[in-house]
Amino acid sequence: MPYPMQLGFQDATSPIMEELVYFHDHTLMIVFLISSLVLYIIILMLTTKLTHTSTMDAQEVETIWTILPAVILVMIALPSLRILYMMDEIYNPYLTVKAMGHQWYWSYEYTDYEDLTFDSYMIPTPDLNPGQLRLLEVDNRVVLPMELPIRMLISSEDVLHAWAVPSLGLKTDAIPGRLNQATLTSTRPGVYYGQCSEICGSNHSFMPIVLEMTTLKYFEKWSSMMQ
């Protein structure tokens, strides 16, 4: 969960999100160095009257400021491509869950079980219990086992939605007539919150997502009770 006045990302819960945070820090450092260099050159040009004619006309300098940006772009592109391939790869998922977006709630189907489907509605503010989060708590949480690869199949029944859980590094569009795929793996137990991230109508702000990551033993017990 984010906290008030937070400036960075939420704590990473999945290996993908950890890689995304590292990539963000890597890229931000490059941007910071470039910005500092440009600011230094601008200040230098505004505060000195000296002009070095051989520097201004040198072919070596032009070669450097042509090649150096290309090298920097490669340093950014290679880690980015690596993470993109990691996000697309799914190795023998333990479980497949289909999430369908509606106006304005989510429905879930555990496709590996015969009859394990439910709708997930936001709990209205007057019905919240002490400690529950306003606009984020739902009546039926998605319970999943931790430390196992889970495949999410995401689509929509009506308009565009987006299934997003920031701490897991997930954001996948739910498009009517199209089935999108995402993978998630949680490294620790906990309750993780997300929301629809695509403007889908008047109640767009009122269709949260809640994942409860548990041990495999508890998940099997829960699934047998839900069927």
mmCIF file of C-alpha atoms in Angstrom:
data_model
loop_
_atom_site.group_PDB
_atom_site.id
_atom_site.type_symbol
_atom_site.label_atom_id
_atom_site.label_comp_id
_atom_site.label_asym_id
_atom_site.label_seq_id
_atom_site.Cartn_x
_atom_site.Cartn_y
_atom_site.Cartn_z
ATOM 1 C CA MET A 1 0.000 0.000 0.000
ATOM 2 C CA PRO A 2 1.232 3.535 -0.653
ATOM 3 C CA TYR A 3 1.444 5.920 2.271
ATOM 4 C CA PRO A 4 0.833 9.695 2.475
ATOM 5 C CA MET A 5 3.485 11.902 0.834
ATOM 6 C CA GLN A 6 5.137 8.873 -0.776
ATOM 7 C CA LEU A 7 7.492 9.843 -3.608
ATOM 8 C CA GLY A 8 8.690 6.457 -4.849
ATOM 9 C CA PHE A 9 7.104 3.190 -5.875
ATOM 10 C CA GLN A 10 5.277 0.803 -3.601
ATOM 11 C CA ASP A 11 7.391 -1.980 -2.113
ATOM 12 C CA ALA A 12 8.011 -4.599 -4.797
ATOM 13 C CA THR A 13 6.275 -7.906 -4.199
ATOM 14 C CA SER A 14 7.226 -9.763 -7.381
ATOM 15 C CA PRO A 15 10.552 -10.327 -9.165
ATOM 16 C CA ILE A 16 9.238 -8.354 -12.161
ATOM 17 C CA MET A 17 8.459 -5.326 -10.025
ATOM 18 C CA GLU A 18 11.913 -5.516 -8.438
ATOM 19 C CA GLU A 19 13.459 -5.426 -11.913
ATOM 20 C CA LEU A 20 11.247 -2.479 -12.877
ATOM 21 C CA VAL A 21 12.347 -0.539 -9.799
ATOM 22 C CA TYR A 22 16.028 -1.236 -10.584
ATOM 23 C CA PHE A 23 15.506 -0.155 -14.192
ATOM 24 C CA HIS A 24 13.765 3.022 -13.046
ATOM 25 C CA ASP A 25 16.692 3.906 -10.765
ATOM 26 C CA HIS A 26 19.197 3.088 -13.537
ATOM 27 C CA THR A 27 17.423 5.320 -16.061
ATOM 28 C CA LEU A 28 16.817 8.101 -13.545
ATOM 29 C CA MET A 29 20.534 8.258 -12.758
ATOM 30 C CA ILE A 30 21.362 8.613 -16.472
ATOM 31 C CA VAL A 31 18.778 11.386 -16.851
ATOM 32 C CA PHE A 32 20.169 13.122 -13.752
ATOM 33 C CA LEU A 33 23.730 13.055 -15.105
ATOM 34 C CA ILE A 34 22.663 14.371 -18.520
ATOM 35 C CA SER A 35 20.590 17.142 -16.941
ATOM 36 C CA SER A 36 23.495 18.151 -14.688
ATOM 37 C CA LEU A 37 25.897 18.272 -17.625
ATOM 38 C CA VAL A 38 23.536 20.377 -19.752
ATOM 39 C CA LEU A 39 22.855 22.747 -16.841
ATOM 40 C CA TYR A 40 26.612 23.114 -16.210
ATOM 41 C CA ILE A 41 27.268 23.929 -19.889
ATOM 42 C CA ILE A 42 24.441 26.494 -19.972
ATOM 43 C CA ILE A 43 25.738 28.225 -16.835
ATOM 44 C CA LEU A 44 29.277 28.172 -18.256
ATOM 45 C CA MET A 45 28.137 29.781 -21.521
ATOM 46 C CA LEU A 46 26.205 32.496 -19.669
ATOM 47 C CA THR A 47 28.965 33.374 -17.200
ATOM 48 C CA THR A 48 32.114 33.431 -19.394
ATOM 49 C CA LYS A 49 33.017 35.658 -22.330
ATOM 50 C CA LEU A 50 35.837 33.459 -23.571
ATOM 51 C CA THR A 51 35.391 31.498 -26.820
ATOM 52 C CA HIS A 52 37.650 28.608 -27.785
ATOM 53 C CA THR A 53 37.529 28.622 -31.596
ATOM 54 C CA SER A 54 39.369 25.337 -32.058
ATOM 55 C CA THR A 55 36.903 23.594 -29.752
ATOM 56 C CA MET A 56 33.886 25.092 -31.525
ATOM 57 C CA ASP A 57 35.080 23.828 -34.920
ATOM 58 C CA ALA A 58 36.692 20.515 -33.919
ATOM 59 C CA GLN A 59 35.492 17.370 -35.661
ATOM 60 C CA GLU A 60 36.426 15.289 -32.621
ATOM 61 C CA VAL A 61 33.887 17.075 -30.442
ATOM 62 C CA GLU A 62 31.143 16.595 -33.029
ATOM 63 C CA THR A 63 32.005 12.904 -33.225
ATOM 64 C CA ILE A 64 31.785 12.553 -29.440
ATOM 65 C CA TRP A 65 28.425 14.284 -29.091
ATOM 66 C CA THR A 66 27.047 12.112 -31.904
ATOM 67 C CA ILE A 67 28.290 8.750 -30.593
ATOM 68 C CA LEU A 68 27.768 9.376 -26.873
ATOM 69 C CA PRO A 69 23.945 9.742 -27.072
ATOM 70 C CA ALA A 70 23.771 6.528 -29.096
ATOM 71 C CA VAL A 71 25.760 4.696 -26.410
ATOM 72 C CA ILE A 72 23.466 6.072 -23.692
ATOM 73 C CA LEU A 73 20.365 4.931 -25.607
ATOM 74 C CA VAL A 74 21.822 1.417 -25.885
ATOM 75 C CA MET A 75 22.500 1.412 -22.117
ATOM 76 C CA ILE A 76 18.813 2.192 -21.569
ATOM 77 C CA ALA A 77 17.391 -0.070 -24.285
ATOM 78 C CA LEU A 78 19.130 -3.337 -23.350
ATOM 79 C CA PRO A 79 17.802 -3.589 -19.753
ATOM 80 C CA SER A 80 14.382 -2.472 -20.994
ATOM 81 C CA LEU A 81 14.210 -5.245 -23.607
ATOM 82 C CA ARG A 82 15.332 -7.793 -21.024
ATOM 83 C CA ILE A 83 12.465 -6.848 -18.690
ATOM 84 C CA LEU A 84 9.953 -6.881 -21.564
ATOM 85 C CA TYR A 85 10.886 -10.474 -22.390
ATOM 86 C CA MET A 86 10.717 -11.431 -18.707
ATOM 87 C CA MET A 87 7.193 -10.006 -18.455
ATOM 88 C CA ASP A 88 6.014 -11.975 -21.496
ATOM 89 C CA GLU A 89 7.461 -15.329 -20.475
ATOM 90 C CA ILE A 90 5.227 -17.804 -18.636
ATOM 91 C CA TYR A 91 6.854 -21.047 -17.505
ATOM 92 C CA ASN A 92 4.344 -23.804 -16.722
ATOM 93 C CA PRO A 93 1.843 -21.780 -14.647
ATOM 94 C CA TYR A 94 0.484 -23.483 -11.547
ATOM 95 C CA LEU A 95 -2.899 -21.791 -11.869
ATOM 96 C CA THR A 96 -4.912 -19.830 -14.433
ATOM 97 C CA VAL A 97 -7.392 -17.152 -13.402
ATOM 98 C CA LYS A 98 -9.634 -15.283 -15.821
ATOM 99 C CA ALA A 99 -10.602 -11.714 -14.868
ATOM 100 C CA MET A 100 -13.523 -10.092 -16.688
ATOM 101 C CA GLY A 101 -14.185 -6.377 -16.413
ATOM 102 C CA HIS A 102 -17.739 -5.071 -16.156
ATOM 103 C CA GLN A 103 -19.303 -1.702 -15.514
ATOM 104 C CA TRP A 104 -18.307 -1.436 -12.693
ATOM 105 C CA TYR A 105 -17.002 -4.563 -11.009
ATOM 106 C CA TRP A 106 -14.718 -7.516 -11.725
ATOM 107 C CA SER A 107 -15.655 -11.163 -12.080
ATOM 108 C CA TYR A 108 -13.137 -13.980 -11.653
ATOM 109 C CA GLU A 109 -13.038 -17.566 -12.840
ATOM 110 C CA TYR A 110 -10.498 -20.158 -11.695
ATOM 111 C CA THR A 111 -10.323 -22.169 -14.909
ATOM 112 C CA ASP A 112 -8.550 -25.142 -13.296
ATOM 113 C CA TYR A 113 -11.592 -25.784 -11.093
ATOM 114 C CA GLU A 114 -15.049 -26.884 -12.181
ATOM 115 C CA ASP A 115 -17.185 -24.286 -10.465
ATOM 116 C CA LEU A 116 -15.079 -21.576 -8.859
ATOM 117 C CA THR A 117 -16.342 -18.211 -10.082
ATOM 118 C CA PHE A 118 -17.413 -15.073 -8.234
ATOM 119 C CA ASP A 119 -17.991 -11.352 -8.669
ATOM 120 C CA SER A 120 -15.947 -8.776 -6.785
ATOM 121 C CA TYR A 121 -17.714 -5.534 -5.858
ATOM 122 C CA MET A 122 -16.363 -2.576 -3.935
ATOM 123 C CA ILE A 123 -17.679 -2.350 -0.368
ATOM 124 C CA PRO A 124 -19.599 0.935 0.089
ATOM 125 C CA THR A 125 -18.159 3.337 2.639
ATOM 126 C CA PRO A 126 -21.017 2.947 5.214
ATOM 127 C CA ASP A 127 -20.492 -0.845 5.232
ATOM 128 C CA LEU A 128 -16.751 -0.812 5.924
ATOM 129 C CA ASN A 129 -15.382 -2.424 9.070
ATOM 130 C CA PRO A 130 -12.706 -0.695 11.174
ATOM 131 C CA GLY A 131 -9.341 -0.994 9.444
ATOM 132 C CA GLN A 132 -10.718 -1.524 5.950
ATOM 133 C CA LEU A 133 -9.680 0.925 3.245
ATOM 134 C CA ARG A 134 -12.237 3.205 1.623
ATOM 135 C CA LEU A 135 -12.678 2.740 -2.142
ATOM 136 C CA LEU A 136 -10.227 -0.184 -2.094
ATOM 137 C CA GLU A 137 -11.898 -3.011 -0.171
ATOM 138 C CA VAL A 138 -14.056 -5.613 -1.952
ATOM 139 C CA ASP A 139 -16.567 -8.213 -0.838
ATOM 140 C CA ASN A 140 -14.717 -11.120 -2.506
ATOM 141 C CA ARG A 141 -10.932 -11.091 -2.635
ATOM 142 C CA VAL A 142 -8.878 -13.001 -5.192
ATOM 143 C CA VAL A 143 -6.974 -15.599 -3.167
ATOM 144 C CA LEU A 144 -3.810 -16.954 -4.808
ATOM 145 C CA PRO A 145 -0.835 -19.052 -3.632
ATOM 146 C CA MET A 146 2.449 -17.228 -3.217
ATOM 147 C CA GLU A 147 5.818 -18.212 -4.747
ATOM 148 C CA LEU A 148 4.081 -19.932 -7.672
ATOM 149 C CA PRO A 149 3.609 -18.645 -11.244
ATOM 150 C CA ILE A 150 0.009 -17.574 -11.861
ATOM 151 C CA ARG A 151 -1.370 -16.845 -15.324
ATOM 152 C CA MET A 152 -3.999 -14.110 -15.564
ATOM 153 C CA LEU A 153 -6.334 -13.996 -18.573
ATOM 154 C CA ILE A 154 -7.924 -10.560 -18.766
ATOM 155 C CA SER A 155 -10.829 -9.376 -20.899
ATOM 156 C CA SER A 156 -13.947 -7.218 -20.704
ATOM 157 C CA GLU A 157 -17.679 -7.656 -21.203
ATOM 158 C CA ASP A 158 -18.527 -4.079 -22.165
ATOM 159 C CA VAL A 159 -15.966 -1.238 -22.413
ATOM 160 C CA LEU A 160 -12.208 -0.847 -21.995
ATOM 161 C CA HIS A 161 -10.888 -1.542 -18.508
ATOM 162 C CA ALA A 162 -7.374 -2.139 -17.140
ATOM 163 C CA TRP A 163 -6.416 -4.683 -14.472
ATOM 164 C CA ALA A 164 -3.588 -3.106 -12.476
ATOM 165 C CA VAL A 165 -1.799 -4.019 -9.228
ATOM 166 C CA PRO A 166 1.181 -1.646 -8.720
ATOM 167 C CA SER A 167 3.104 -3.644 -6.093
ATOM 168 C CA LEU A 168 3.190 -6.649 -8.462
ATOM 169 C CA GLY A 169 4.182 -4.553 -11.482
ATOM 170 C CA LEU A 170 0.972 -5.472 -13.334
ATOM 171 C CA LYS A 171 -1.132 -3.368 -15.682
ATOM 172 C CA THR A 172 -2.984 -5.145 -18.481
ATOM 173 C CA ASP A 173 -5.801 -3.757 -20.611
ATOM 174 C CA ALA A 174 -9.155 -5.534 -20.550
ATOM 175 C CA ILE A 175 -10.527 -5.236 -24.091
ATOM 176 C CA PRO A 176 -13.929 -6.566 -25.228
ATOM 177 C CA GLY A 177 -13.514 -9.501 -27.599
ATOM 178 C CA ARG A 178 -9.801 -9.899 -26.835
ATOM 179 C CA LEU A 179 -8.035 -12.032 -24.246
ATOM 180 C CA ASN A 180 -4.842 -10.526 -22.823
ATOM 181 C CA GLN A 181 -2.380 -12.508 -20.754
ATOM 182 C CA ALA A 182 -0.206 -11.592 -17.793
ATOM 183 C CA THR A 183 1.849 -13.510 -15.272
ATOM 184 C CA LEU A 184 2.351 -12.821 -11.585
ATOM 185 C CA THR A 185 4.417 -14.346 -8.806
ATOM 186 C CA SER A 186 4.384 -13.051 -5.255
ATOM 187 C CA THR A 187 7.486 -13.524 -3.136
ATOM 188 C CA ARG A 188 5.686 -13.038 0.180
ATOM 189 C CA PRO A 189 2.180 -13.319 1.631
ATOM 190 C CA GLY A 190 -0.020 -10.292 2.043
ATOM 191 C CA VAL A 191 -2.970 -8.307 0.716
ATOM 192 C CA TYR A 192 -2.286 -6.202 -2.366
ATOM 193 C CA TYR A 193 -4.561 -3.544 -3.792
ATOM 194 C CA GLY A 194 -5.110 -2.214 -7.280
ATOM 195 C CA GLN A 195 -7.714 -0.378 -9.316
ATOM 196 C CA CYS A 196 -9.035 -0.151 -12.844
ATOM 197 C CA SER A 197 -6.552 2.076 -14.681
ATOM 198 C CA GLU A 198 -8.565 2.838 -17.797
ATOM 199 C CA ILE A 199 -11.322 5.472 -17.735
ATOM 200 C CA CYS A 200 -14.386 3.297 -18.251
ATOM 201 C CA GLY A 201 -17.349 5.429 -17.269
ATOM 202 C CA SER A 202 -18.955 7.258 -14.388
ATOM 203 C CA ASN A 203 -18.013 4.663 -11.733
ATOM 204 C CA HIS A 204 -14.487 4.069 -13.008
ATOM 205 C CA SER A 205 -13.087 4.943 -9.559
ATOM 206 C CA PHE A 206 -15.190 2.304 -7.831
ATOM 207 C CA MET A 207 -13.931 -1.040 -9.157
ATOM 208 C CA PRO A 208 -10.900 -1.942 -7.022
ATOM 209 C CA ILE A 209 -8.816 -5.120 -7.182
ATOM 210 C CA VAL A 210 -7.705 -6.993 -4.060
ATOM 211 C CA LEU A 211 -5.303 -9.939 -4.159
ATOM 212 C CA GLU A 212 -4.714 -12.046 -1.068
ATOM 213 C CA MET A 213 -1.496 -14.030 -1.452
ATOM 214 C CA THR A 214 -1.346 -16.984 0.921
ATOM 215 C CA THR A 215 0.412 -20.287 1.429
ATOM 216 C CA LEU A 216 -0.468 -23.174 -0.871
ATOM 217 C CA LYS A 217 -2.049 -25.103 2.019
ATOM 218 C CA TYR A 218 -4.411 -22.244 2.870
ATOM 219 C CA PHE A 219 -5.252 -21.696 -0.802
ATOM 220 C CA GLU A 220 -6.245 -25.346 -1.281
ATOM 221 C CA LYS A 221 -8.433 -25.150 1.821
ATOM 222 C CA TRP A 222 -10.069 -21.924 0.576
ATOM 223 C CA SER A 223 -10.697 -23.327 -2.923
ATOM 224 C CA SER A 224 -12.383 -26.436 -1.516
ATOM 225 C CA MET A 225 -14.666 -24.254 0.598
ATOM 226 C CA MET A 226 -15.588 -21.995 -2.334
ATOM 227 C CA GLN A 227 -16.647 -24.826 -4.652
#
